[in-house]
Coordinates of C-alpha atoms in Angstrom, one line a residue:
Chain R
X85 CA 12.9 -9.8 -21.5
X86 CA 13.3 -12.8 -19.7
X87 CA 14.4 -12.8 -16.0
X88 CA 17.1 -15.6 -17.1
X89 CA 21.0 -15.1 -15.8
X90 CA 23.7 -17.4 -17.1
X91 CA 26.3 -18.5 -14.2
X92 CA 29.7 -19.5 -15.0
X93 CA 30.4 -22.2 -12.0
X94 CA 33.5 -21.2 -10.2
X95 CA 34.6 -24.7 -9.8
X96 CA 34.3 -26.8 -13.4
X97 CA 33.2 -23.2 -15.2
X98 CA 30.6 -24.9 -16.8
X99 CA 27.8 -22.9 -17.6
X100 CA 24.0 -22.7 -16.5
X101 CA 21.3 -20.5 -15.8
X102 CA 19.2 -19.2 -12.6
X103 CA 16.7 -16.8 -11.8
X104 CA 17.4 -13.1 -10.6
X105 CA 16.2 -14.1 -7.2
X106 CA 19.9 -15.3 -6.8
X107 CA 20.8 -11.5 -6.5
X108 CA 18.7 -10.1 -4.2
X109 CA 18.1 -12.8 -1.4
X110 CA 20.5 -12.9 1.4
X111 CA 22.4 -16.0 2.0
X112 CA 21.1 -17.6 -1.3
X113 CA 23.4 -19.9 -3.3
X114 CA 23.3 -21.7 -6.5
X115 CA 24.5 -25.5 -7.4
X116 CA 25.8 -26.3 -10.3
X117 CA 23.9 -29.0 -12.1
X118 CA 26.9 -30.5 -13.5
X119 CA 29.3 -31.0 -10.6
X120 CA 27.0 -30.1 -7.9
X121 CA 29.6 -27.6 -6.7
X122 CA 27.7 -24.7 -4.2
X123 CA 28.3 -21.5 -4.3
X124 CA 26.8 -17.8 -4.0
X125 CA 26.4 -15.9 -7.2
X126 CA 29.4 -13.2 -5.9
X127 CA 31.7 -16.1 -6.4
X128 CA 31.2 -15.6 -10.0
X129 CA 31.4 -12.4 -11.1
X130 CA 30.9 -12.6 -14.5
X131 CA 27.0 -13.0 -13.3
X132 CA 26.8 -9.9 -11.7
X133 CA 27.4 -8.3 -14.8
X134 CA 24.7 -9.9 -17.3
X135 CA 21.9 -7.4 -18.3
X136 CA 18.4 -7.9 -16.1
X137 CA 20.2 -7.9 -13.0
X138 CA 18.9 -6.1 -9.7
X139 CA 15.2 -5.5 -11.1
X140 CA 13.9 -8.3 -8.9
X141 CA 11.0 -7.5 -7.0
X142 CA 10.8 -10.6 -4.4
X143 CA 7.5 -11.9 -3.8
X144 CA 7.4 -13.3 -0.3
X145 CA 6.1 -16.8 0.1
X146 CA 5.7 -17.8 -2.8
X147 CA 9.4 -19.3 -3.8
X148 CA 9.7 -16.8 -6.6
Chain E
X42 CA -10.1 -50.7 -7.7
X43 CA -9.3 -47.9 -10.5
X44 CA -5.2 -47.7 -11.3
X45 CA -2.7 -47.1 -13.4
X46 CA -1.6 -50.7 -14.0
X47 CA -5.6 -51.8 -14.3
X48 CA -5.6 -49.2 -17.2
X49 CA -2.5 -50.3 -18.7
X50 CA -3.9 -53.7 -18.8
X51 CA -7.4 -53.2 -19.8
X52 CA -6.2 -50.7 -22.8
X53 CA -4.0 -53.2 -23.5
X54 CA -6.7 -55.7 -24.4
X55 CA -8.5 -53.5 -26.1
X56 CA -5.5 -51.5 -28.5
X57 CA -2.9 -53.9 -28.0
X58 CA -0.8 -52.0 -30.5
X59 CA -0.9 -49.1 -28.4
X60 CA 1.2 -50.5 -25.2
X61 CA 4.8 -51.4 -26.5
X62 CA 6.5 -53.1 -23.9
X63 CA 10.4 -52.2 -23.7
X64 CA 12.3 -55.5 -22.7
X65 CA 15.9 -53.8 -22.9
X66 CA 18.2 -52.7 -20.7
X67 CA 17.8 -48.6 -20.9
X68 CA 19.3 -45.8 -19.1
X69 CA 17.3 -43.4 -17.4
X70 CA 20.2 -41.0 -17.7
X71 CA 18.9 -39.4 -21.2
X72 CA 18.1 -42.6 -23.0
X73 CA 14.5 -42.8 -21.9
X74 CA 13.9 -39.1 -23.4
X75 CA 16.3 -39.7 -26.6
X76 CA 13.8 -42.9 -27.2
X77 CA 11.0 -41.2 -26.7
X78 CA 12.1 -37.9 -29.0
X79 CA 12.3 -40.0 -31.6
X80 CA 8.7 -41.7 -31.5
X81 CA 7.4 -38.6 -31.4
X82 CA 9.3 -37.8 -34.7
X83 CA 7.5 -40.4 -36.1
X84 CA 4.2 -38.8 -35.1
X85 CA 3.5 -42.2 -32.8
X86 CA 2.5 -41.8 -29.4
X87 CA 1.8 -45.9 -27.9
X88 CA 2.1 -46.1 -24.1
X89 CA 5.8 -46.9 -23.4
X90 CA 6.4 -49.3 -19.9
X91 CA 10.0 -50.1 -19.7
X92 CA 10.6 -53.2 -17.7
X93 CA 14.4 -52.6 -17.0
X94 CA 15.6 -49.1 -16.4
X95 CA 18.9 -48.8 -15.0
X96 CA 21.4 -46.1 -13.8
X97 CA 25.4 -46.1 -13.1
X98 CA 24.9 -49.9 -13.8
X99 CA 22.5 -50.3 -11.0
X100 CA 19.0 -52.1 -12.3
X101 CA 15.9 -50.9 -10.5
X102 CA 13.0 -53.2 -9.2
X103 CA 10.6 -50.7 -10.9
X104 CA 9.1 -50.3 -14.0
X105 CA 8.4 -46.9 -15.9
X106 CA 5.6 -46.5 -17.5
X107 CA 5.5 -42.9 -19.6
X108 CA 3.0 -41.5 -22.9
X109 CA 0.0 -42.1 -21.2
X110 CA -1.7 -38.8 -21.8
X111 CA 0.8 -38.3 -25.0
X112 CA -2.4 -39.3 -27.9
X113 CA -5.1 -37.3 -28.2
X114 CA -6.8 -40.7 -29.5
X115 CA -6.5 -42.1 -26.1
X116 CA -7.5 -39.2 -23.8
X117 CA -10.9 -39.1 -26.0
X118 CA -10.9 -42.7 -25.7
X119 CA -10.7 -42.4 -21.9
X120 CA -13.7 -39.6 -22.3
X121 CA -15.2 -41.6 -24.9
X122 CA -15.4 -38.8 -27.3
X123 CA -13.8 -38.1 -30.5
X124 CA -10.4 -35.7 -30.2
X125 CA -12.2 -32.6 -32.1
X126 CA -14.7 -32.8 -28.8
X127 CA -12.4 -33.7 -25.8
X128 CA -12.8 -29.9 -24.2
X129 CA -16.2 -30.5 -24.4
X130 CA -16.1 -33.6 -23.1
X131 CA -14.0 -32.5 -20.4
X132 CA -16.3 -30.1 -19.3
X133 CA -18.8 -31.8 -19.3
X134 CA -17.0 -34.2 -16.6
X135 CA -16.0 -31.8 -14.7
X136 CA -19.6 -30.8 -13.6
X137 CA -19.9 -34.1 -11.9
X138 CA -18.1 -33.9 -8.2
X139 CA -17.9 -36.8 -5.5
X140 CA -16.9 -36.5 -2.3
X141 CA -13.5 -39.3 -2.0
X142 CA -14.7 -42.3 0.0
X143 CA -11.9 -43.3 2.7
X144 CA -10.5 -46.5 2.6
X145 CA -8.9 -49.0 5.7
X146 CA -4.8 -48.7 4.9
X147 CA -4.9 -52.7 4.9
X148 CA -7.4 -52.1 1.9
X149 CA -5.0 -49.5 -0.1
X150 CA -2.5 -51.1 -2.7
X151 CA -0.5 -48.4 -2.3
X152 CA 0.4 -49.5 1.3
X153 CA 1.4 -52.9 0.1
X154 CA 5.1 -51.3 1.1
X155 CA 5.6 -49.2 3.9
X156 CA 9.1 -47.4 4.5
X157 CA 9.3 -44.6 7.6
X158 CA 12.1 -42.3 8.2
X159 CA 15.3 -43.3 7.2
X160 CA 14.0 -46.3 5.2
X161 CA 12.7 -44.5 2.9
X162 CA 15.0 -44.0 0.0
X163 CA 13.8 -41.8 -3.6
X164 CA 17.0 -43.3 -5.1
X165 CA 14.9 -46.8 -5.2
X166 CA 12.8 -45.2 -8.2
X167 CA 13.7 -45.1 -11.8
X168 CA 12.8 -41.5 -11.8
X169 CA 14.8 -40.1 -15.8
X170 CA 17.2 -37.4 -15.8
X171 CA 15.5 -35.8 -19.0
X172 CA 17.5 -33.6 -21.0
X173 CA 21.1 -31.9 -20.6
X174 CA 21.1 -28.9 -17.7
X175 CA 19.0 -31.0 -15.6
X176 CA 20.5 -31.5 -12.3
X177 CA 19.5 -35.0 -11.7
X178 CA 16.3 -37.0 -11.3
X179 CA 13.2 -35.5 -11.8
X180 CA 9.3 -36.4 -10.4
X181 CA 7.3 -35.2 -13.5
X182 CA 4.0 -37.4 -13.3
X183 CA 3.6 -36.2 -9.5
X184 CA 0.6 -34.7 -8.4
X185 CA 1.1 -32.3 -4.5
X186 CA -1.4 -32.9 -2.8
X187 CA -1.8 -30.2 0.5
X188 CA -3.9 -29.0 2.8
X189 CA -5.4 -25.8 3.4
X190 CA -5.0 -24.8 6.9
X191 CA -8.2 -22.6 7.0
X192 CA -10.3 -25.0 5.6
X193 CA -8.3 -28.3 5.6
X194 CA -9.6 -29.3 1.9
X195 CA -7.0 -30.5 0.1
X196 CA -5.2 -29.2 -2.9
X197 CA -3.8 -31.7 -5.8
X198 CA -1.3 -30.3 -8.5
X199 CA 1.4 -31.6 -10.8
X200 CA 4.8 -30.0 -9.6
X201 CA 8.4 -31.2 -10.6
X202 CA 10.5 -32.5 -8.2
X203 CA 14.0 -32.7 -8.3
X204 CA 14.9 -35.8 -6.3
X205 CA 18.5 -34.8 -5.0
X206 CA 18.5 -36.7 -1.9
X207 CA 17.1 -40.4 -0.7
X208 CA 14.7 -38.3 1.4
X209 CA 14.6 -34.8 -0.1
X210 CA 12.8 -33.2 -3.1
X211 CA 13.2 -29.9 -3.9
X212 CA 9.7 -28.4 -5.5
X213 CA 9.0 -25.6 -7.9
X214 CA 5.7 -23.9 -6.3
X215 CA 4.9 -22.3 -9.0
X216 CA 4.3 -18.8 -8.5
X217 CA 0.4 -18.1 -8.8
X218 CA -0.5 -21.8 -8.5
X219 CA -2.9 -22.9 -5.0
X220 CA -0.4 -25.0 -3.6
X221 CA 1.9 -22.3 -3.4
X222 CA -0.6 -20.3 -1.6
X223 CA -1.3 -22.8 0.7
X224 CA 2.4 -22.4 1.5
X225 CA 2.0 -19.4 2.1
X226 CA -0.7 -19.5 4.6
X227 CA 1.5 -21.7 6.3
X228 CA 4.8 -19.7 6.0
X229 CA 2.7 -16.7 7.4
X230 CA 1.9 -19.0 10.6
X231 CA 5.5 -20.0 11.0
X232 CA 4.3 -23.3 10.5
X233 CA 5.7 -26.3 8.3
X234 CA 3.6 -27.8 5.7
X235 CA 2.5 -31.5 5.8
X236 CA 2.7 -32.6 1.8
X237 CA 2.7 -35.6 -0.7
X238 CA 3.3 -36.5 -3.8
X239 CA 1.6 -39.2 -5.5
X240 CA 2.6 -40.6 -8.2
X241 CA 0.9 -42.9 -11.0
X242 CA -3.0 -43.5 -10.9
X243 CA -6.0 -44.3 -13.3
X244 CA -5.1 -41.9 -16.6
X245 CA -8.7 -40.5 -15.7
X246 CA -7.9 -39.5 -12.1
X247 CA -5.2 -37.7 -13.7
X248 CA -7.2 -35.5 -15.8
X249 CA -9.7 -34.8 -13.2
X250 CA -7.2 -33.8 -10.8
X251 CA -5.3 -31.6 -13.5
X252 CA -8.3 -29.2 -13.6
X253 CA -8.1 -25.6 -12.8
X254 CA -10.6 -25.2 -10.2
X255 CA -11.7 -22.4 -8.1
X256 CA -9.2 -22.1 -4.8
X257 CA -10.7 -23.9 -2.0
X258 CA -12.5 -26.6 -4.6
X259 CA -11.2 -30.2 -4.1
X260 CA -9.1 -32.5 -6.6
X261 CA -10.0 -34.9 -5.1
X262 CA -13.9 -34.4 -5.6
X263 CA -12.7 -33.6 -9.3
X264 CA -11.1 -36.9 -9.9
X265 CA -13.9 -39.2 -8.5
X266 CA -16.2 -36.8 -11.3
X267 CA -14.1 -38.1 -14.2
X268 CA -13.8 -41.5 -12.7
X269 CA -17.8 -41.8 -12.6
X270 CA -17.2 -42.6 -9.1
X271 CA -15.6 -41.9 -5.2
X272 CA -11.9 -41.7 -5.6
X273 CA -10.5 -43.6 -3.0
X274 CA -8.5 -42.3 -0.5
X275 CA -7.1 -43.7 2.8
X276 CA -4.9 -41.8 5.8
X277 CA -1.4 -41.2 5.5
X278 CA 1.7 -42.8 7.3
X279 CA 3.5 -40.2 9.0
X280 CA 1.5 -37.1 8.4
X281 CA -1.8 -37.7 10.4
X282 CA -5.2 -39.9 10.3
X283 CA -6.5 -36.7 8.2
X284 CA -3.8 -36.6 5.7
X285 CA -5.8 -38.2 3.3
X286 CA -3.6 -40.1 -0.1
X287 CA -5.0 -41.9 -2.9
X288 CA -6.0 -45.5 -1.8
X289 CA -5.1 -47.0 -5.6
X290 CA -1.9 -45.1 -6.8
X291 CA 1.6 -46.6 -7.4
X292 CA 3.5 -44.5 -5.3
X293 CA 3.3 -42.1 -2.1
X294 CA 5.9 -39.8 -1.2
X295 CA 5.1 -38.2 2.4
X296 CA 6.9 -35.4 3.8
X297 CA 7.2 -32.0 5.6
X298 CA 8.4 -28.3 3.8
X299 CA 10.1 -26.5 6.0
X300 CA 9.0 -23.1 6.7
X301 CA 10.7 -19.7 5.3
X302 CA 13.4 -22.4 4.2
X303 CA 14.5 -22.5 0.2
X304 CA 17.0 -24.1 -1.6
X305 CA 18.5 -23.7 -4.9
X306 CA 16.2 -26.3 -7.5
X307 CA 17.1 -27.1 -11.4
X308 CA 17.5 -25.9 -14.2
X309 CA 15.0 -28.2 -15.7
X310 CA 13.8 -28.5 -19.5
X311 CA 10.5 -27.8 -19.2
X312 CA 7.0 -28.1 -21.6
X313 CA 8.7 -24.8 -23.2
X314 CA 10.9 -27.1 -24.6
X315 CA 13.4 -24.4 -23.1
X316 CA 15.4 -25.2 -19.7
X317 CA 14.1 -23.4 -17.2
X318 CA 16.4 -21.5 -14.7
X319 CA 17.1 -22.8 -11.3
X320 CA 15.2 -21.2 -8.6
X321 CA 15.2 -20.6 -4.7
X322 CA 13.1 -22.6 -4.1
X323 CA 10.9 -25.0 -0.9
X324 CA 11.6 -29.2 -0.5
X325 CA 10.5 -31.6 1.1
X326 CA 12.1 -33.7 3.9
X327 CA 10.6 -37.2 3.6
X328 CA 8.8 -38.9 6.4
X329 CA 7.5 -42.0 4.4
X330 CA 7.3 -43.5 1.1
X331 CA 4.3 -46.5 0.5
X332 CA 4.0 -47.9 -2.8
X333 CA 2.5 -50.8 -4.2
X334 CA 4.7 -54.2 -4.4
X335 CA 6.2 -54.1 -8.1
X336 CA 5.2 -50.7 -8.6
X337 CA 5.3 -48.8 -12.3
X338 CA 6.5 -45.1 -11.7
X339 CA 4.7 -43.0 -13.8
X340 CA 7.1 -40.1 -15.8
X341 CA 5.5 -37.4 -18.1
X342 CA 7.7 -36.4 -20.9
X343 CA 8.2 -32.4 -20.4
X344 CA 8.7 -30.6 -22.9
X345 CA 7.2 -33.5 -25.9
X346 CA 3.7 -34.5 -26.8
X347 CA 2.1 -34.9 -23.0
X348 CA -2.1 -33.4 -23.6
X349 CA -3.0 -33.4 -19.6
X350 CA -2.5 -30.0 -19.6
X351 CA -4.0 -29.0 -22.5
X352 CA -7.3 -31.2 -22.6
X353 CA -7.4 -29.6 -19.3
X354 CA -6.7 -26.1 -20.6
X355 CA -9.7 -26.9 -23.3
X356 CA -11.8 -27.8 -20.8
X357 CA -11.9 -24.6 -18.8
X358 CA -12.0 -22.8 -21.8
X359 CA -14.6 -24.2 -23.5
X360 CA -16.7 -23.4 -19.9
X361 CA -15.5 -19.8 -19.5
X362 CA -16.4 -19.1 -23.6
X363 CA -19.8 -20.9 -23.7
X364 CA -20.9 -18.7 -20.9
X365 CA -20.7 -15.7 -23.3
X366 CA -20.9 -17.0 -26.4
X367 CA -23.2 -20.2 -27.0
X368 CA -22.4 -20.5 -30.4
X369 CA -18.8 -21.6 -29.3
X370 CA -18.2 -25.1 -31.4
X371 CA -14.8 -26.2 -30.3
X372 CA -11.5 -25.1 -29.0
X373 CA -7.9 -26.7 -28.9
X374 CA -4.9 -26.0 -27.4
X375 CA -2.4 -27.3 -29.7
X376 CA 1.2 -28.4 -28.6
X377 CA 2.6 -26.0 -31.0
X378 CA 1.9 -23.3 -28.2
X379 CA 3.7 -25.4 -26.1
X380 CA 0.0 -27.1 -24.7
X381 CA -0.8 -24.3 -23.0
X382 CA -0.1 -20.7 -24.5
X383 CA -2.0 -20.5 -27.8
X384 CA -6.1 -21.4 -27.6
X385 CA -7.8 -21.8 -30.8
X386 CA -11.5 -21.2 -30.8
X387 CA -14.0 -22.1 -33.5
X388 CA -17.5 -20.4 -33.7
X389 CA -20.6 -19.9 -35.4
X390 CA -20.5 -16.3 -35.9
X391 CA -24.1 -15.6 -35.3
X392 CA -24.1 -11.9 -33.2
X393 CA -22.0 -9.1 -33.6
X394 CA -18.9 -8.7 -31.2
X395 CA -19.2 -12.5 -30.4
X396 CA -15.8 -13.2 -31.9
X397 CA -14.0 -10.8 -29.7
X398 CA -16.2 -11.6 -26.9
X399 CA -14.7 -15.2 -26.9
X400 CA -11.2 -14.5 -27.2
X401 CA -11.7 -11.6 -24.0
X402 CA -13.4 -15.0 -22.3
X403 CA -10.2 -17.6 -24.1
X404 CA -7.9 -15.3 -22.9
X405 CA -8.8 -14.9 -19.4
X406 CA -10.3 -19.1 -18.6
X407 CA -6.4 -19.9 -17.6
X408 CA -3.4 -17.8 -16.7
X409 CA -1.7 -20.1 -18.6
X410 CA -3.0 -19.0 -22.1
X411 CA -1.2 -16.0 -23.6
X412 CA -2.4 -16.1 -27.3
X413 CA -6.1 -16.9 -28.3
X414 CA -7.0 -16.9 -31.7
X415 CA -11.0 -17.1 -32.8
X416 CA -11.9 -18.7 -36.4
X417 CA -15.2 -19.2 -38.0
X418 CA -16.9 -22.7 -38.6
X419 CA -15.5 -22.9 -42.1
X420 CA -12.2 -23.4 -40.2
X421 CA -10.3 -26.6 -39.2
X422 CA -8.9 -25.8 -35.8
X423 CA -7.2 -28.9 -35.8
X424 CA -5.1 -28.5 -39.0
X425 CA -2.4 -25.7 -38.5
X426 CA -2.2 -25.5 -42.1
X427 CA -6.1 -23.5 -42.2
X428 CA -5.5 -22.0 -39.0
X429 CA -2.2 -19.7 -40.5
X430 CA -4.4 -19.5 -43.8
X431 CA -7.3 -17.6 -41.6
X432 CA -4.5 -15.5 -39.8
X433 CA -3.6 -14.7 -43.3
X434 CA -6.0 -13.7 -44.4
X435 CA -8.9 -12.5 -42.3
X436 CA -6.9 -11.2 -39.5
X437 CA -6.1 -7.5 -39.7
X438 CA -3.4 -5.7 -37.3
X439 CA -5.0 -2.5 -36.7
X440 CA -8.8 -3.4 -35.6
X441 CA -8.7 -7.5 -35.2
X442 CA -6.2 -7.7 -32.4
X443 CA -6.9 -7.6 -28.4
X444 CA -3.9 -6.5 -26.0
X445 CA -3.5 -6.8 -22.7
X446 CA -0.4 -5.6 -21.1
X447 CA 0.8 -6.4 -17.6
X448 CA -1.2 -9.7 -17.1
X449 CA -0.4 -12.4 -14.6
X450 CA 0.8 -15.5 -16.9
X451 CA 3.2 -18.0 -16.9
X452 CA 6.5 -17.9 -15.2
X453 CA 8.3 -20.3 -17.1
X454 CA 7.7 -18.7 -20.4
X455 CA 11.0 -16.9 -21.2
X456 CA 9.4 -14.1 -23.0
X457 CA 7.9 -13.4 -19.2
X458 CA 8.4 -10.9 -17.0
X459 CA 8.6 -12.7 -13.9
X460 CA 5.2 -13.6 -13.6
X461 CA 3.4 -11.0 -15.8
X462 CA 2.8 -11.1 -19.5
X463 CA 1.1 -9.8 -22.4
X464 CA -1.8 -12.0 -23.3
X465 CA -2.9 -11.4 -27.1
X466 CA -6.2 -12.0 -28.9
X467 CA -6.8 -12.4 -32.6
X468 CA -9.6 -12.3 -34.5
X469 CA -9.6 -14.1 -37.3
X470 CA -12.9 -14.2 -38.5
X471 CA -14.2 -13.0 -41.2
X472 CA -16.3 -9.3 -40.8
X473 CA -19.5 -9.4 -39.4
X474 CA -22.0 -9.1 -41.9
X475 CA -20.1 -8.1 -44.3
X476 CA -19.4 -9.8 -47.9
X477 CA -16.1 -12.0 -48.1
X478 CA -14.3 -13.2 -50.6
X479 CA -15.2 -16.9 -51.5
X480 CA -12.8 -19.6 -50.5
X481 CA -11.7 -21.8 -54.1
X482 CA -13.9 -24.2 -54.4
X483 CA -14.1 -27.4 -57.9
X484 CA -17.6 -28.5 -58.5
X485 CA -18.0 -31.6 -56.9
X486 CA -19.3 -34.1 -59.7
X487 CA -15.4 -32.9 -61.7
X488 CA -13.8 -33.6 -58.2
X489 CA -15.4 -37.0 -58.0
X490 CA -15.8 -38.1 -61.7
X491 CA -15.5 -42.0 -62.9
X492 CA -12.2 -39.8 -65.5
X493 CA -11.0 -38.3 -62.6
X494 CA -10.4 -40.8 -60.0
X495 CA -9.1 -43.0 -62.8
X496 CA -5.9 -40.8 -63.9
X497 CA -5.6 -40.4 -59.9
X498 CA -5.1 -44.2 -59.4
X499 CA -2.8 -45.0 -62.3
X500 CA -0.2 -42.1 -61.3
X501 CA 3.4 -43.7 -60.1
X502 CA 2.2 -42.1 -55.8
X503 CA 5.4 -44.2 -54.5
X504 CA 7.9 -43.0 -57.0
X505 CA 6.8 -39.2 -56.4
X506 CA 9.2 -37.6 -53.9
X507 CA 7.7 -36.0 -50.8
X508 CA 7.8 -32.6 -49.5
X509 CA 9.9 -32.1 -46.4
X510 CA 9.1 -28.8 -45.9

């Protein structure tokens, strides 16, 4: 199924989706589209637990 | 001197009823994309410029022109054809290369305006903020153009950009695309990347430059095929003497990506007409932006009617299948599939195994297609309506369908894997060599009798309620 993770932003809990890459690179973070907040996806725990997560294979170079 | 705004003007003169001319005030915070949502529902597709887009009350100098590849009517106009023939067409075009002809930057419109370094400001442009999710303004009638650092040819593509600061634009390399293996070459040298965007040109430079050519082939040679003539090109600001931009467009963006640097980009609603996440993804830092004085920006309605891809698409495929199968009589890529995943293809069924010789070929012209469906000559590819009647009923489950599993395809589907996916043929033709049942058919002389055509033309037509469904 598709690779899609919704993300509850920690800040106006609005929420929105992101790729699993979010999960598996070091140092990555998300913004919310709606109040631009920043914020790695372990500042929203309820992410961590969606289905699909962790069976990212990162490609290198190519942004995916 | 081939443009956008020359185009606009000439097609003008020639359709006048096909450029409508917005003289309100609009938003390009949604408004733009509501308008244009509901054209579309009323199946009309005119070239839209809008004269006065604003945002948080602020008026920009710029108009917006959008729908220019939206009618298939207009792209075979543009490749004087008629729209049952424009992958043929295309093709055909796309044979013809030139080489770009270089240009003095006092003889490119697009330099009329020249702002370096921290003149440069993206926030000047009317770019929309198309549907809900999206995290602000978005380039979507861009074209990247890079350079390969083995062979410095360049590479030209349409990428989104997410314009999130006066001089940064974050960029979804699509996974697979050339541009983002030219990244990659780079990334793998530790070295930044020199890239522009460029952003409305001649509708046919557009469709030349859309085309899926081999890696290492350039756009640039593409575009001066459709255009009958040398694109013209002319070096860059900030980038080098051999950063070559086109000469006659609207709008240059220059810029450097960073190497081994990402940053988070959307969600954006895509040509899915599904948001796509938001991904870790490279930008831009901007060096320069040129444009021409009075400049219209170009925006390309993602995820409504927009055929660039899919003329494209029909193009290719119409190459890849006539290869194998000469009998191939047309093909279309209908917006249905999104203008990209589902490929009809109509053939004369003249040898045995043609039919599932051209979907093998459909299937595998563009990573992009997923589904390809093959129909006999009887059938109107172009009417959905006798496209599901032939799935109906000459398709069978157990010997008419191709799979293949674990396929490179496209990333933004959201029934994809990452990047792979399952691509599907069907053959819907009828057996080969085999009797078939006969379609209904009314003799002709009842169908067109004097009686006939009388009782036709005295029943109430307005009065009688239409279908909706």
């Amino acid at each position: 199924m598709a690779q899609v993770i919704y993300v509850p932003c920690p800040e106006c809990r609005r929420q929105f989706y992101v790729g699993p890459e979010f999960f598996s690179i070091p140092d990555s973070y998300c913004h919310c589209p709606y109040c631009g907040k920043e914020f790695s996806v372990c500042e929203s725990p309820e992410a961590s637990r969606s289905p699909g997560v962790g069976t990212y294979k990162k490609r290198p170079g190519t942004g995916a | 001197m081939e443009g956008l705004r020359s185009f606009i003007e000439a097609y003008e003169r020639s359709c006048p009823g096909d450029v409508v001319h917005i003289k309100e005030k609009i938003d390009a915070r949604y408004e733009i994309t509501a308008l244009i949502q509901e054209i579309e529902r009323a199946n009309k597709f005119p070239i839209l410029v809008f004269d006065r887009v604003c945002s948080n009350g602020r008026k920009f100098d710029f108009k917006l022109a959008t729908l220019i590849h939206s009618s298939r009517k207009r792209i075979a106009f543009l490749l004087n054809t008629s729209p049952q023939q424009i992958g043929n067409a295309y093709n055909e075009r796309l044979q013809k290369r030139f080489p770009p002809e270089v240009v003095p930057k006092k003889a490119a419109p697009v330099k009329q305006v020249v702002r370096r370094g921290a003149e440069a400001d993206l926030t000047a442009f009317p770019a929309p903020i198309h549907h809900e999710m999206d995290p602000g303004p978005y380039i979507t009638g861009g074209f990247l153009t890079c350079y390969d650092p083995d062979t410095g040819i360049e590479n030209s593509a349409i990428h989104r950009g997410w314009i999130k600061e006066k001089d940064e634009v974050r960029v979804y390399l699509t996974p697979a695309t050339h541009n983002a293996i030219i990244l990659a070459k780079h990334e793998q040298r530790g070295q930044d990347m020199r890239a522009a965007f460029w952003i409305g040109h001649h509708p046919l430079v557009v469709l030349g430059c859309e085309a899926a050519i081999p890696f290492g082939d350039s756009h640039y040679a593409t575009a001066g095929g459709f255009l009958g003539k040398p694109l013209r090109v002319t070096p860059s600001e900030t980038l080098g003497e051999d950063f070559l931009v086109p000469a006659d467009a609207e709008v240059v963006i220059e810029g450097i990506v960073p190497h081994g640097q990402r940053r988070p980009e959307g969600p954006f609603g895509e040509y899915t007409r599904y948001s796509g996440p938001q991904k870790w993804n490279p930008f831009i830092k901007v060096t320069a932006v040129t444009h021409r004085k009075d400049a219209y920006w170009e925006s390309v309605p993602v995820g409504h009617a927009h055929w660039v891809s899919s003329v494209a698409r029909e193009g290719m495929a119409f190459e890849a299948i006539r290869r194998v199968v000469p009998t191939v009589r047309s093909v279309y890529v209908p917006m249905s599939g999104c203008g990209v995943f589902h490929l009809y293809i109509q053939i004369q069924n003249a040898v045995e195994g043609s039919a599932r010789t051209a979907l093998v070929a459909g299937l595998l012209s563009h990573y992009l297609v997923k589904h390809a469906f093959v129909f006999d000559e009887d059938v109107d590819i172009f009417d959905e309506r006798e496209v599901l009647h032939a799935l109906a009923t000459r398709f069978r489950g157990d010997k008419d369908l191709i799979v293949i599993p674990g396929i490179t395809g496209p990333a933004l589907d959201p029934s994809a894997e990452g990047i792979l996916t399952t691509k599907v043929g069907f053959d819907c033709t009828k057996p080969f060599g085999e009797p078939f049942a006969r379609t209904l058919s009314i003799p002709d002389e009842v169908r067109k009798s004097p009686k006939l055509q009388e009782i036709l033309g005295s029943l109430p037509w307005k009065e009688m309620p239409e279908e909706s469904g």
